[in-house]
C-alpha cells in the first residue's frame, strides 16, 4: 500500500464514534438504516392513479446542501493491495489518464475530474464544458455527496418558449441557439475539486489541454457520430471546420483532430478557475454566439450559474447500501425500480428468463410513469421522492404486477393532463465517484462558439416543452418539468454508488460499486440492470456491463430487447402482452468495483470505452 499526500486517520478512534458520525452525516436512522426521509408520513394509496396526488408534501430534504462531514474523520482500514484503484470511461485514453492520476497520488475525485475533462475533448459529441452533469462521491469515511451541475434555463426562458400559438416547435429545443441552457460543467468540476481533490487544477486539466492543443486520432465512437451527423455539422461552419473535410465528407477514425480554441479556453480555466469561464471574455464570447444567432443566453446567466450540493437518495438492497442523485436526476426512478424487484429471488428466476425480464419491464414502466408525472427541478416542483423510493411503495407496485400479462398503460401511472458520458472510479482509500455529464444529443445544439471552441448543449429539450409532447428520446412530462427561467431540466442521468456496509475504523473496506451510463432514458434501465448483474447475478464488471439488456419506458408502450435476448424469450414476453422490439442500442454503462480484495472496471463494449486498474 503506497502512502500518498492525504491524511490517514487514526484507527484508535474506535468504531462506535464512527457509527455515530456516519449516522449523522448520512442521515441514516440508527434503528433500521433508512434515510430519515423514508420515515416521513406516507399519505394515501400507493396505487391511486386517479390524478389526485397520493403524496404529502415533503419538507425540503431532497434539495438541501449535503451535510458537511466533520473536518477530521476516521477512515476504514487502507487496502492491502498493490493497486491504487480502477477507472472506467467512455474512451480508453481518458481511462488511462484517470489511472495515471491515481498512480501519481490523486484520489478518486482527482481521477474523475481529469478523466471528465479528457473524455470531453476525446468525445466532444458526448460531453464538454458547454454541458453539465451530476457527480456522486463517496469519501473515505463513507459519507456520500451529490453534486448537481446540471445546466439551467436562461433567465429569459418561459413555459411557451417552444410554442407559437397552438404549434409546438420541437426542433427549436433540439438544435440551434434556443436549445442552449446555461452550462454547468466547469463550475461543477471546480466545486468537486475544491472540496475533495489533492492535486492542483493545473495538473488535472493538463492532459485534456494537451489533447486539445496537440491533437489526437479520432476514435471509433467519435468517427461514427461525425458520420451520422455530417449533414447537421455541415450547416455549422465552425463545427464543419473541425469535423468535416473541405468537400463536406466526414473525418474518419484515425484521422488527426485538434481543438486549439478549446485548448486556450481550458488553459484559461486551469489558470483562472471557474471565473475564467463564467465571467469575462469567454462568457462574453459564448453569450454573443448564442444571442447573436437568435438565442436568449446572456453573460448574466453565466455569471449567475451555481452548482448545487444535494442530499443523496439512499435505499437498502440485498445487504447493499445504494446511493444515487436526487432530482433533477433520475436516481429516484432507479431506486423505485429496485424496490419493485427486491421481493423476488432474481438469481433463481434466471438472468435471461421471461419471468425475470417481464418483472423487470413492469418495474421499468412503473418507474418511467412516475418519472413523467412527478419528476422535475425540486426548486420548482415538489417531487415526492421519499415516498416514490420507499419500500412500501415498491411492495405495493410489486403486488399488482401480473405474472403472465401486462397491465393497460394507464394502470402504471398517469401523466399530467395529457403528459450523455459516464465515468466511474474507485480508489484504495475507499473513495468512489460516479459521474455522468452531457451536452444532450450528439454535438449538442450543433452550435459552437468559435472564439472559445465550446460546443454548446441542447439541454432545453430535456424539458417537457408542452404537455404530452415527447422530447427527442420519446420522453413525456408535464407541469413538473415545464420550461421556466432558471429551472434545471429533468435528466435521465443516474449515477449510483453502492457498498456492502458502512465502513468502520480498522475494518477492511466494504465492497464498492460505482455505476452509471449514457443513452438518454436507457441510462436508467441500463444502470439498473448492471447493478442487478453485479448484486443479484454475481457478475464481474465486464460481464455486468456486457450482458444483454431490455428497456421499457412506459410511453411509448414498447419493450426493447437486445438481440442477445433469444427469440423464444422474446416470443414469450410478447405472449404476456409486451410489444417487443429488437433494439440495436441499449445505452452504455461504465462500472468500477472493489470486490473480493481487488479492483475491477469495465466500459460498455456498446460504446467502445476503456477501463484501467492502476
Ligand atoms: O440528461 C439527460 O437525460 C439527457 N441530456 C441525456 C442524453 C444522453 O444520455 C445522450 N446519450 N448519450
Coordinates of C-alpha atoms and ligand atoms in Angstrom, one line a residue:
X1 CA 0.0 0.0 0.0
X2 CA 1.5 3.3 -1.0
X3 CA 1.4 6.3 1.2
X4 CA 0.1 9.4 -0.6
X5 CA -0.3 13.1 0.3
X6 CA -3.6 12.7 2.1
X7 CA -4.1 12.3 5.8
X8 CA -4.7 8.9 7.2
X9 CA -6.8 9.0 10.4
X10 CA -6.0 7.1 13.5
X11 CA -7.6 3.7 13.7
X12 CA -7.6 4.1 17.5
X13 CA -10.6 6.4 17.3
X14 CA -12.9 3.4 17.6
X15 CA -15.9 2.1 15.7
X16 CA -18.6 3.5 18.0
X17 CA -17.7 7.0 17.2
X18 CA -17.6 6.4 13.5
X19 CA -21.0 4.8 13.7
X20 CA -22.5 7.9 15.3
X21 CA -20.7 10.1 12.9
X22 CA -21.8 8.1 9.9
X23 CA -25.4 8.0 11.1
X24 CA -25.3 11.8 11.4
X25 CA -23.6 12.7 8.1
X26 CA -25.6 10.1 6.1
X27 CA -28.9 10.9 7.7
X28 CA -29.1 7.2 8.4
X29 CA -31.5 6.4 11.2
X30 CA -29.8 4.2 13.7
X31 CA -32.8 1.9 14.0
X32 CA -33.0 0.5 10.6
X33 CA -30.5 2.2 8.4
X34 CA -33.1 4.0 6.3
X35 CA -32.5 7.7 5.4
X36 CA -34.6 9.9 7.6
X37 CA -36.7 10.9 4.6
X38 CA -38.0 7.4 4.3
X39 CA -39.7 7.8 7.7
X40 CA -41.9 10.7 6.6
X41 CA -45.6 10.0 6.6
X42 CA -46.9 8.4 3.5
X43 CA -50.4 9.6 2.8
X44 CA -52.8 7.8 0.5
X45 CA -52.9 4.7 -1.5
X46 CA -49.7 3.9 -3.3
X47 CA -51.7 2.7 -6.3
X48 CA -54.0 5.6 -6.6
X49 CA -53.7 6.7 -10.2
X50 CA -56.8 8.8 -10.2
X51 CA -54.9 12.0 -10.8
X52 CA -55.1 13.4 -7.3
X53 CA -51.7 13.4 -5.5
X54 CA -51.4 10.4 -3.2
X55 CA -48.4 12.1 -1.6
X56 CA -48.0 14.6 1.1
X57 CA -45.7 17.5 0.7
X58 CA -42.2 16.8 1.6
X59 CA -40.1 19.1 3.7
X60 CA -37.3 20.2 1.5
X61 CA -34.8 17.5 2.4
X62 CA -34.0 16.5 -1.2
X63 CA -32.6 19.8 -2.2
X64 CA -30.6 20.8 0.8
X65 CA -26.9 21.1 0.8
X66 CA -25.2 17.8 1.6
X67 CA -24.4 17.8 5.2
X68 CA -20.8 18.5 5.8
X69 CA -18.8 15.8 7.3
X70 CA -16.7 16.8 10.3
X71 CA -13.3 18.2 9.4
X72 CA -11.5 15.1 10.6
X73 CA -13.0 11.7 10.0
X74 CA -11.7 8.2 10.8
X75 CA -11.1 6.2 7.7
X76 CA -11.6 2.5 7.3
X77 CA -8.5 0.3 7.0
X78 CA -6.5 1.1 3.9
X79 CA -6.4 -1.6 1.3
X80 CA -3.7 -4.3 1.3
X81 CA -3.3 -4.1 -2.5
X82 CA -0.7 -3.0 -4.9
X83 CA -3.3 -1.2 -6.9
X84 CA -4.5 2.4 -6.4
X85 CA -7.9 2.0 -7.9
X86 CA -10.0 1.5 -11.1
X87 CA -11.3 3.9 -13.7
X88 CA -13.9 3.2 -16.4
X89 CA -14.7 5.8 -19.0
X90 CA -16.1 6.0 -22.5
X91 CA -12.7 6.4 -24.1
X92 CA -9.7 4.2 -23.3
X93 CA -7.3 7.1 -23.3
X94 CA -9.5 9.0 -20.8
X95 CA -9.5 6.0 -18.5
X96 CA -5.7 5.8 -18.8
X97 CA -5.4 9.5 -17.9
X98 CA -7.5 8.8 -14.8
X99 CA -5.4 5.8 -13.9
X100 CA -2.2 7.9 -14.2
X101 CA -3.7 10.5 -11.8
X102 CA -4.3 7.7 -9.3
X103 CA -0.8 6.5 -9.7
X104 CA 0.6 10.0 -9.1
X105 CA -1.2 10.2 -5.7
X106 CA -4.6 11.6 -6.7
X107 CA -7.7 10.3 -5.2
X108 CA -10.9 9.1 -7.0
X109 CA -12.2 12.7 -7.4
X110 CA -8.8 13.9 -8.9
X111 CA -9.0 10.9 -11.3
X112 CA -12.7 11.6 -12.1
X113 CA -12.0 15.3 -12.8
X114 CA -9.0 14.6 -15.1
X115 CA -10.9 11.9 -16.9
X116 CA -14.0 14.1 -17.3
X117 CA -12.0 16.9 -18.9
X118 CA -10.2 14.4 -21.1
X119 CA -13.2 12.5 -22.3
X120 CA -14.9 15.8 -23.2
X121 CA -12.0 16.5 -25.6
X122 CA -11.8 13.0 -26.9
X123 CA -15.5 12.5 -27.4
X124 CA -16.8 16.1 -28.0
X125 CA -20.0 14.7 -29.4
X126 CA -20.9 13.3 -26.0
X127 CA -19.9 15.9 -23.5
X128 CA -18.0 19.1 -23.0
X129 CA -17.5 22.3 -21.0
X130 CA -20.6 23.5 -22.8
X131 CA -22.7 21.0 -21.0
X132 CA -23.3 19.8 -17.4
X133 CA -23.7 16.8 -15.2
X134 CA -24.0 15.1 -11.9
X135 CA -21.3 13.7 -9.7
X136 CA -21.8 11.3 -6.8
X137 CA -18.8 11.0 -4.4
X138 CA -18.2 8.6 -1.6
X139 CA -15.3 9.9 0.6
X140 CA -13.0 7.7 2.6
X141 CA -15.3 7.7 5.7
X142 CA -18.3 6.5 3.7
X143 CA -20.1 9.8 3.5
X144 CA -21.8 10.2 0.2
X145 CA -22.1 13.6 -1.5
X146 CA -24.3 14.5 -4.5
X147 CA -23.2 17.4 -6.8
X148 CA -25.6 18.8 -9.3
X149 CA -24.0 20.8 -12.1
X150 CA -26.9 20.4 -14.4
X151 CA -27.5 23.1 -16.9
X152 CA -30.3 25.6 -16.1
X153 CA -32.7 27.5 -18.3
X154 CA -31.7 31.1 -19.1
X155 CA -33.5 33.9 -17.2
X156 CA -35.4 34.8 -20.4
X157 CA -36.9 31.3 -20.7
X158 CA -40.6 30.7 -20.2
X159 CA -43.1 27.9 -20.5
X160 CA -44.1 28.9 -24.0
X161 CA -40.6 29.3 -25.3
X162 CA -41.1 26.5 -27.8
X163 CA -44.7 27.1 -28.7
X164 CA -46.2 29.6 -31.1
X165 CA -50.0 29.8 -30.7
X166 CA -51.1 26.2 -30.9
X167 CA -48.0 24.9 -32.6
X168 CA -45.1 23.2 -30.7
X169 CA -41.8 24.0 -32.3
X170 CA -39.9 20.9 -31.1
X171 CA -36.9 21.4 -33.4
X172 CA -36.1 24.7 -31.7
X173 CA -35.4 22.9 -28.4
X174 CA -33.1 20.4 -30.2
X175 CA -30.8 22.4 -32.5
X176 CA -29.6 26.0 -32.5
X177 CA -29.4 28.9 -30.1
X178 CA -32.7 28.5 -28.3
X179 CA -31.8 24.9 -27.3
X180 CA -28.9 26.1 -25.2
X181 CA -29.1 26.0 -21.4
X182 CA -26.6 27.6 -19.1
X183 CA -23.6 25.2 -19.0
X184 CA -22.6 23.8 -15.6
X185 CA -19.6 21.6 -16.3
X186 CA -16.7 23.9 -15.3
X187 CA -18.5 25.1 -12.2
X188 CA -19.3 21.6 -11.2
X189 CA -15.8 20.1 -11.7
X190 CA -14.3 23.1 -9.8
X191 CA -16.8 22.6 -6.9
X192 CA -15.8 18.9 -6.7
X193 CA -12.1 19.8 -7.0
X194 CA -12.2 22.4 -4.2
X195 CA -14.0 20.0 -1.8
X196 CA -12.1 16.8 -2.4
X197 CA -9.1 16.9 -4.7
X198 CA -5.4 16.5 -3.8
X199 CA -3.8 17.6 -7.0
X200 CA -3.8 21.1 -8.4
X201 CA -6.3 22.3 -11.0
X202 CA -3.4 22.7 -13.5
X203 CA -2.4 19.1 -13.0
X204 CA -5.9 17.8 -13.5
X205 CA -6.5 19.9 -16.7
X206 CA -3.1 19.3 -18.2
X207 CA -3.9 16.1 -20.1
X208 CA -7.1 17.5 -21.6
X209 CA -5.3 20.7 -22.6
X210 CA -2.5 18.6 -24.3
X211 CA -5.0 16.5 -26.2
X212 CA -6.9 19.6 -27.4
X213 CA -3.8 21.5 -28.3
X214 CA -1.6 18.8 -29.8
X215 CA -4.4 16.7 -31.3
X216 CA -5.2 13.0 -31.3
X217 CA -6.5 10.4 -33.7
X218 CA -10.3 10.3 -33.9
X219 CA -11.7 7.3 -32.1
X220 CA -14.3 4.8 -33.3
X221 CA -17.2 6.3 -31.4
X222 CA -16.5 9.9 -32.4
X223 CA -16.0 8.8 -36.1
X224 CA -19.4 7.2 -36.0
X225 CA -21.0 10.3 -34.5
X226 CA -19.4 12.6 -37.1
X227 CA -20.5 10.3 -39.9
X228 CA -24.0 10.1 -38.5
X229 CA -24.4 13.8 -38.1
X230 CA -22.4 15.1 -41.1
X231 CA -25.4 16.9 -42.6
X232 CA -26.1 18.9 -39.4
X233 CA -22.3 19.5 -38.8
X234 CA -22.2 20.9 -42.3
X235 CA -24.6 23.6 -41.5
X236 CA -22.4 25.0 -38.8
X237 CA -19.2 26.4 -40.4
X238 CA -17.3 26.2 -37.1
X239 CA -18.1 22.6 -36.4
X240 CA -17.7 21.7 -40.1
X241 CA -14.2 23.1 -40.0
X242 CA -13.2 20.7 -37.1
X243 CA -15.1 17.6 -38.1
X244 CA -15.5 17.5 -41.9
X245 CA -13.2 17.6 -44.9
X246 CA -13.3 20.5 -47.3
X247 CA -15.7 18.6 -49.5
X248 CA -18.1 18.1 -46.7
X249 CA -17.3 14.4 -46.1
X250 CA -16.9 13.1 -42.5
X251 CA -13.4 12.8 -41.0
X252 CA -12.8 9.2 -40.3
X253 CA -11.4 7.1 -37.4
X254 CA -7.7 7.5 -37.0
X255 CA -7.5 10.9 -38.7
X256 CA -6.0 13.6 -36.5
X257 CA -8.0 16.3 -35.0
X258 CA -7.1 19.4 -32.9
X259 CA -9.1 21.9 -30.9
X260 CA -6.8 25.0 -30.5
X261 CA -9.5 27.4 -29.3
X262 CA -10.8 24.9 -26.8
X263 CA -7.2 24.3 -25.6
X264 CA -6.9 28.0 -24.9
X265 CA -10.2 28.1 -23.0
X266 CA -9.1 25.1 -20.9
X267 CA -5.8 26.8 -20.2
X268 CA -7.6 29.9 -19.1
X269 CA -9.7 27.7 -16.7
X270 CA -6.5 26.0 -15.4
X271 CA -5.1 29.4 -14.5
X272 CA -8.2 31.3 -13.5
X273 CA -10.7 28.6 -12.3
X274 CA -14.5 28.8 -13.0
X275 CA -14.4 32.6 -13.3
X276 CA -12.3 32.2 -16.5
X277 CA -15.4 30.5 -18.0
X278 CA -18.3 32.2 -16.4
X279 CA -17.1 35.8 -16.4
X280 CA -15.0 38.0 -18.7
X281 CA -14.0 37.2 -22.3
X282 CA -15.1 33.6 -22.5
X283 CA -18.6 34.3 -21.1
X284 CA -19.0 37.3 -23.4
X285 CA -18.0 35.2 -26.4
X286 CA -20.4 32.4 -25.6
X287 CA -23.3 34.8 -24.9
X288 CA -22.5 36.6 -28.1
X289 CA -22.5 33.4 -30.1
X290 CA -25.9 32.3 -28.7
X291 CA -27.6 35.6 -28.5
X292 CA -26.2 36.8 -31.8
X293 CA -27.9 33.9 -33.6
X294 CA -31.3 34.3 -32.0
X295 CA -30.9 32.7 -28.6
X296 CA -31.6 34.0 -25.1
X297 CA -28.5 33.0 -23.1
X298 CA -26.8 36.1 -21.7
X299 CA -23.5 36.8 -19.9
X300 CA -25.5 37.4 -16.8
X301 CA -27.0 33.9 -17.0
X302 CA -23.4 32.6 -17.0
X303 CA -22.3 34.8 -14.1
X304 CA -25.2 33.7 -12.0
X305 CA -24.8 29.9 -12.6
X306 CA -24.1 27.9 -9.4
X307 CA -23.7 24.1 -8.9
X308 CA -25.6 22.7 -6.0
X309 CA -24.7 20.2 -3.3
X310 CA -27.7 18.0 -2.7
X311 CA -28.6 15.2 -0.3
X312 CA -28.1 11.8 -2.0
X313 CA -31.0 9.3 -2.1
X314 CA -30.4 6.0 -0.4
X315 CA -32.1 2.6 -0.1
X316 CA -31.0 -0.8 1.2
X317 CA -31.0 -3.6 -1.3
X318 CA -29.9 -7.1 -0.5
X319 CA -27.3 -6.1 2.0
X320 CA -26.0 -3.2 0.0
X321 CA -26.5 0.5 0.7
X322 CA -27.3 2.1 -2.6
X323 CA -26.9 5.8 -3.1
X324 CA -27.8 7.9 -6.1
X325 CA -28.6 11.5 -7.2
X326 CA -31.9 13.1 -6.3
X327 CA -34.0 15.2 -8.8
X328 CA -33.5 16.8 -11.2
X329 CA -31.7 13.5 -12.0
X330 CA -33.5 10.2 -12.3
X331 CA -31.7 8.4 -9.5
X332 CA -35.0 8.1 -7.6
X333 CA -36.5 6.3 -10.6
X334 CA -33.8 3.6 -10.5
X335 CA -34.4 3.2 -6.8
X336 CA -38.1 2.8 -7.3
X337 CA -37.5 0.1 -9.8
X338 CA -35.0 -1.6 -7.5
X339 CA -37.7 -1.6 -4.7
X340 CA -40.1 -3.3 -7.1
X341 CA -37.8 -6.2 -7.9
X342 CA -36.4 -6.5 -4.4
X343 CA -39.0 -9.0 -3.3
X344 CA -38.2 -11.7 -5.8
X345 CA -35.2 -14.1 -6.0
X346 CA -33.9 -12.8 -9.3
X347 CA -30.9 -15.2 -9.4
X348 CA -33.4 -18.1 -9.1
X349 CA -35.5 -16.8 -11.9
X350 CA -32.5 -16.5 -14.2
X351 CA -31.0 -13.5 -15.9
X352 CA -32.5 -14.3 -19.3
X353 CA -35.8 -15.9 -18.2
X354 CA -39.1 -14.4 -19.4
X355 CA -40.2 -14.3 -15.8
X356 CA -37.3 -12.1 -14.7
X357 CA -37.5 -9.9 -17.8
X358 CA -41.2 -9.5 -17.5
X359 CA -40.9 -8.4 -13.9
X360 CA -38.1 -6.0 -14.8
X361 CA -40.1 -4.5 -17.7
X362 CA -43.1 -4.0 -15.4
X363 CA -40.9 -2.3 -12.8
X364 CA -39.4 0.0 -15.5
X365 CA -42.9 1.0 -16.7
X366 CA -43.8 2.0 -13.1
X367 CA -40.7 4.0 -12.7
X368 CA -41.0 5.8 -16.0
X369 CA -44.7 6.6 -15.5
X370 CA -43.8 8.2 -12.1
X371 CA -40.9 10.0 -13.7
X372 CA -43.2 11.5 -16.3
X373 CA -45.7 12.6 -13.7
X374 CA -43.7 13.8 -10.7
X375 CA -40.1 14.5 -11.6
X376 CA -38.6 17.9 -12.3
X377 CA -36.3 20.5 -10.7
X378 CA -37.1 20.3 -6.9
X379 CA -36.7 24.1 -6.7
X380 CA -39.8 24.4 -8.8
X381 CA -41.9 21.3 -8.2
X382 CA -42.5 19.0 -5.2
X383 CA -41.1 15.6 -6.1
X384 CA -42.4 13.1 -3.5
X385 CA -39.2 11.2 -3.9
X386 CA -39.1 9.8 -0.3
X387 CA -42.5 8.1 -1.0
X388 CA -41.7 7.0 -4.5
X389 CA -38.5 5.4 -3.3
X390 CA -40.0 3.8 -0.2
X391 CA -40.1 0.1 0.4
X392 CA -43.8 0.3 1.0
X393 CA -44.4 1.8 -2.4
X394 CA -42.2 -0.8 -4.1
X395 CA -44.1 -3.6 -2.4
X396 CA -47.4 -2.1 -3.5
X397 CA -46.3 -1.8 -7.1
X398 CA -44.9 -5.4 -7.0
X399 CA -48.1 -6.7 -5.6
X400 CA -50.1 -5.7 -8.6
X401 CA -47.8 -7.0 -11.3
X402 CA -49.4 -9.9 -13.1
X403 CA -47.0 -12.8 -13.6
X404 CA -48.4 -13.6 -17.0
X405 CA -49.6 -10.4 -18.6
X406 CA -49.0 -6.7 -18.8
X407 CA -51.5 -4.1 -17.5
X408 CA -53.2 -1.4 -19.6
X409 CA -50.8 1.6 -19.9
X410 CA -52.9 3.8 -17.7
X411 CA -52.5 1.4 -14.7
X412 CA -48.8 2.2 -14.4
X413 CA -49.5 5.8 -13.9
X414 CA -51.0 8.9 -15.4
X415 CA -49.0 11.6 -17.0
X416 CA -50.3 15.1 -16.1
X417 CA -53.2 16.3 -18.2
X418 CA -52.5 14.9 -21.5
X419 CA -48.2 14.3 -20.4
X420 CA -24.6 11.7 -22.4
X421 CA -20.7 10.3 -21.0
X422 CA -20.4 8.4 -17.8
X423 CA -17.2 7.6 -15.8
X424 CA -16.8 5.5 -12.6
X425 CA -13.8 5.5 -10.3
X426 CA -13.0 3.6 -7.0
X427 CA -9.7 4.1 -5.1
X428 CA -7.8 2.4 -2.3
X429 CA -9.0 5.0 0.3
X430 CA -12.5 3.6 -0.3
X431 CA -13.5 6.7 -2.2
X432 CA -15.8 6.3 -5.2
X433 CA -17.1 8.6 -7.9
X434 CA -20.0 8.0 -10.3
X435 CA -20.1 11.0 -12.7
X436 CA -22.4 11.5 -15.7
X437 CA -22.1 14.5 -17.9
X438 CA -23.9 15.6 -21.0
X439 CA -24.4 18.1 -23.8
X440 CA -27.6 16.1 -24.5
X441 CA -27.6 14.8 -28.1
X442 CA -24.6 14.3 -30.3
X443 CA -22.7 17.7 -30.6
X444 CA -25.5 19.3 -28.5
X445 CA -27.2 22.3 -30.2
X446 CA -24.9 21.9 -33.2
X447 CA -23.6 25.4 -32.2
X448 CA -20.0 26.1 -31.3
X449 CA -18.7 29.4 -30.1
X450 CA -15.7 29.8 -32.4
X451 CA -13.7 32.0 -30.1
X452 CA -13.7 29.7 -27.0
X453 CA -14.1 26.4 -29.0
X454 CA -17.0 25.5 -26.7
X455 CA -19.7 23.2 -28.2
X456 CA -23.0 24.2 -26.6
X457 CA -25.5 21.9 -25.2
X458 CA -29.2 21.4 -26.3
X459 CA -30.4 20.6 -22.8
X460 CA -33.6 22.7 -23.2
X461 CA -35.0 19.6 -25.0
X462 CA -34.9 17.8 -21.7
X463 CA -37.8 20.0 -20.5
X464 CA -41.4 18.9 -21.4
X465 CA -41.8 21.7 -23.9
X466 CA -45.5 21.1 -24.0
X467 CA -47.7 18.5 -22.1
X468 CA -47.5 15.1 -23.7
X469 CA -45.2 16.2 -26.5
X470 CA -42.3 13.7 -26.5
X471 CA -38.7 15.0 -26.5
X472 CA -36.0 13.6 -28.7
X473 CA -35.9 10.4 -26.5
X474 CA -39.7 9.9 -26.7
X475 CA -40.0 11.0 -23.0
X476 CA -43.1 12.9 -22.0
X477 CA -43.8 15.0 -19.0
X478 CA -45.9 17.9 -17.8
X479 CA -46.1 20.8 -15.4
X480 CA -43.3 19.4 -13.1
X481 CA -40.9 19.6 -16.0
X482 CA -42.3 22.6 -17.9
X483 CA -39.8 25.3 -19.1
X484 CA -39.2 28.1 -16.6
X485 CA -36.5 30.7 -16.1
X486 CA -33.6 29.4 -14.0
X487 CA -35.1 25.9 -13.8
X488 CA -33.0 22.8 -14.4
X489 CA -34.5 20.3 -16.9
X490 CA -35.2 16.9 -15.7
X491 CA -32.5 14.4 -16.5
X492 CA -32.3 10.7 -17.0
X493 CA -28.7 10.6 -15.7
X494 CA -28.5 8.2 -12.8
X495 CA -25.1 7.9 -11.2
X496 CA -25.1 5.2 -8.5
X497 CA -22.7 4.2 -5.7
X498 CA -23.4 1.0 -3.7
X499 CA -21.5 -0.5 -0.9
X500 CA -22.0 -3.7 1.1
X501 CA -21.9 -1.9 4.5
X502 CA -20.8 1.3 6.2
X503 CA -17.0 1.5 6.6
X504 CA -15.8 1.0 10.1
X505 CA -12.5 2.1 11.6
X506 CA -9.9 -0.6 11.3
X507 CA -12.1 -3.0 9.3
X508 CA -11.4 -3.9 5.7
X509 CA -13.2 -1.8 3.1
X510 CA -16.7 -2.9 2.1
X511 CA -17.5 -4.0 -1.4
X512 CA -17.9 -0.8 -3.5
X513 CA -19.7 -0.5 -6.8
X514 CA -19.8 2.7 -8.9
X515 CA -22.2 2.6 -11.9
X516 CA -23.9 4.9 -14.4
X517 CA -24.3 5.4 -18.1
X518 CA -25.2 7.4 -21.2
X519 CA -28.1 7.0 -23.6
X520 CA -31.0 9.2 -22.5
X521 CA -33.7 7.1 -20.8
X522 CA -31.7 4.0 -21.4
X523 CA -29.4 5.2 -18.7
X524 CA -31.9 4.3 -16.0
X525 CA -32.7 0.8 -17.3
X526 CA -29.1 0.1 -18.2
X527 CA -27.7 1.2 -14.8
X528 CA -30.4 -0.8 -13.0
X529 CA -29.6 -4.0 -15.0
X530 CA -25.9 -3.5 -14.4
X531 CA -26.5 -3.1 -10.7
X532 CA -28.6 -6.3 -10.7
X533 CA -26.0 -8.1 -12.6
X534 CA -23.3 -7.2 -10.0
X535 CA -25.5 -7.8 -7.0
X536 CA -28.1 -10.4 -7.9
X537 CA -26.3 -12.4 -10.6
X538 CA -22.8 -12.2 -9.2
X539 CA -21.3 -10.9 -12.4
X540 CA -17.9 -9.2 -12.7
X541 CA -17.8 -5.7 -14.1
X542 CA -17.2 -6.8 -17.7
X543 CA -20.0 -9.3 -17.7
X544 CA -22.4 -7.0 -15.9
X545 CA -22.0 -4.1 -18.4
X546 CA -22.0 -6.5 -21.4
X547 CA -25.0 -8.7 -20.6
X548 CA -27.9 -8.2 -23.0
X549 CA -30.5 -5.7 -21.8
X550 CA -34.1 -4.7 -22.1
X551 CA -35.7 -1.3 -21.9
X552 CA -39.3 -0.2 -21.3
X553 CA -40.0 3.5 -20.7
X554 CA -43.8 3.1 -20.4
X555 CA -44.6 5.6 -23.1
X556 CA -44.4 4.7 -25.9
X557 CA -45.6 1.2 -24.8
X558 CA -42.8 -0.9 -26.2
X559 CA -40.4 -3.3 -24.8
X560 CA -36.9 -3.0 -26.4
X561 CA -34.9 -6.2 -26.1
X562 CA -31.3 -6.6 -27.4
X563 CA -30.7 -9.5 -29.9
X564 CA -28.9 -11.3 -27.1
X565 CA -32.3 -12.0 -25.5
X566 CA -33.1 -15.0 -27.5
X567 CA -36.1 -15.3 -29.8
X568 CA -38.0 -17.8 -27.7
X569 CA -37.8 -15.4 -24.7
X570 CA -38.9 -12.5 -26.8
X571 CA -41.9 -14.6 -28.1
X572 CA -42.8 -15.5 -24.5
X573 CA -42.6 -11.8 -23.5
X574 CA -44.9 -10.9 -26.4
X575 CA -47.3 -13.6 -25.3
X576 CA -47.6 -11.8 -21.9
X577 CA -48.6 -8.6 -23.8
X578 CA -45.4 -6.8 -24.3
X579 CA -44.9 -5.1 -27.6
X580 CA -41.4 -6.5 -28.1
X581 CA -39.0 -4.8 -30.5
X582 CA -35.4 -5.7 -31.0
X583 CA -33.2 -2.7 -30.1
X584 CA -29.8 -2.0 -31.5
X585 CA -28.5 0.2 -28.7
X586 CA -29.2 -0.3 -25.0
X587 CA -27.2 2.6 -23.5
X588 CA -23.6 2.5 -22.4
X589 CA -22.6 1.7 -18.8
X590 CA -19.3 2.1 -17.0
X591 CA -18.7 0.2 -13.8
X592 CA -15.8 0.4 -11.4
X593 CA -15.8 -2.0 -8.4
X594 CA -13.8 -3.1 -5.4
X595 CA -14.8 -6.7 -4.6
X596 CA -13.0 -9.7 -3.0
X597 CA -9.9 -7.6 -2.4
X598 CA -9.4 -6.4 -5.9
X599 CA -10.3 -3.6 -8.2
X600 CA -12.2 -4.2 -11.4
X601 CA -13.5 -1.8 -14.0
X602 CA -15.3 -2.2 -17.3
X603 CA -16.6 0.2 -20.0
X604 CA -19.5 -0.8 -22.1
X605 CA -18.5 -2.5 -25.4
X606 CA -21.5 -0.9 -26.9
X607 CA -19.7 2.5 -27.0
X608 CA -16.1 1.3 -27.1
X609 CA -14.7 2.9 -23.9
X610 CA -12.0 1.6 -21.7
X611 CA -11.1 0.8 -18.1
X612 CA -7.8 0.6 -16.2
X613 CA -6.8 -0.8 -12.9
X614 CA -3.7 1.0 -11.5
Ligands
LIG1 O1 -29.9 14.5 -19.1 C1 -30.5 13.7 -19.9 O2 -31.4 13.0 -19.6 C2 -30.0 13.7 -21.3 N1 -29.5 15.0 -21.7 C3 -29.1 12.6 -21.6 C4 -28.7 12.4 -23.0 C5 -27.9 11.2 -23.3 O3 -27.7 10.4 -22.5 C6 -27.5 11.1 -24.7 N2 -26.7 9.9 -25.0 N3 -25.6 9.5 -25.0

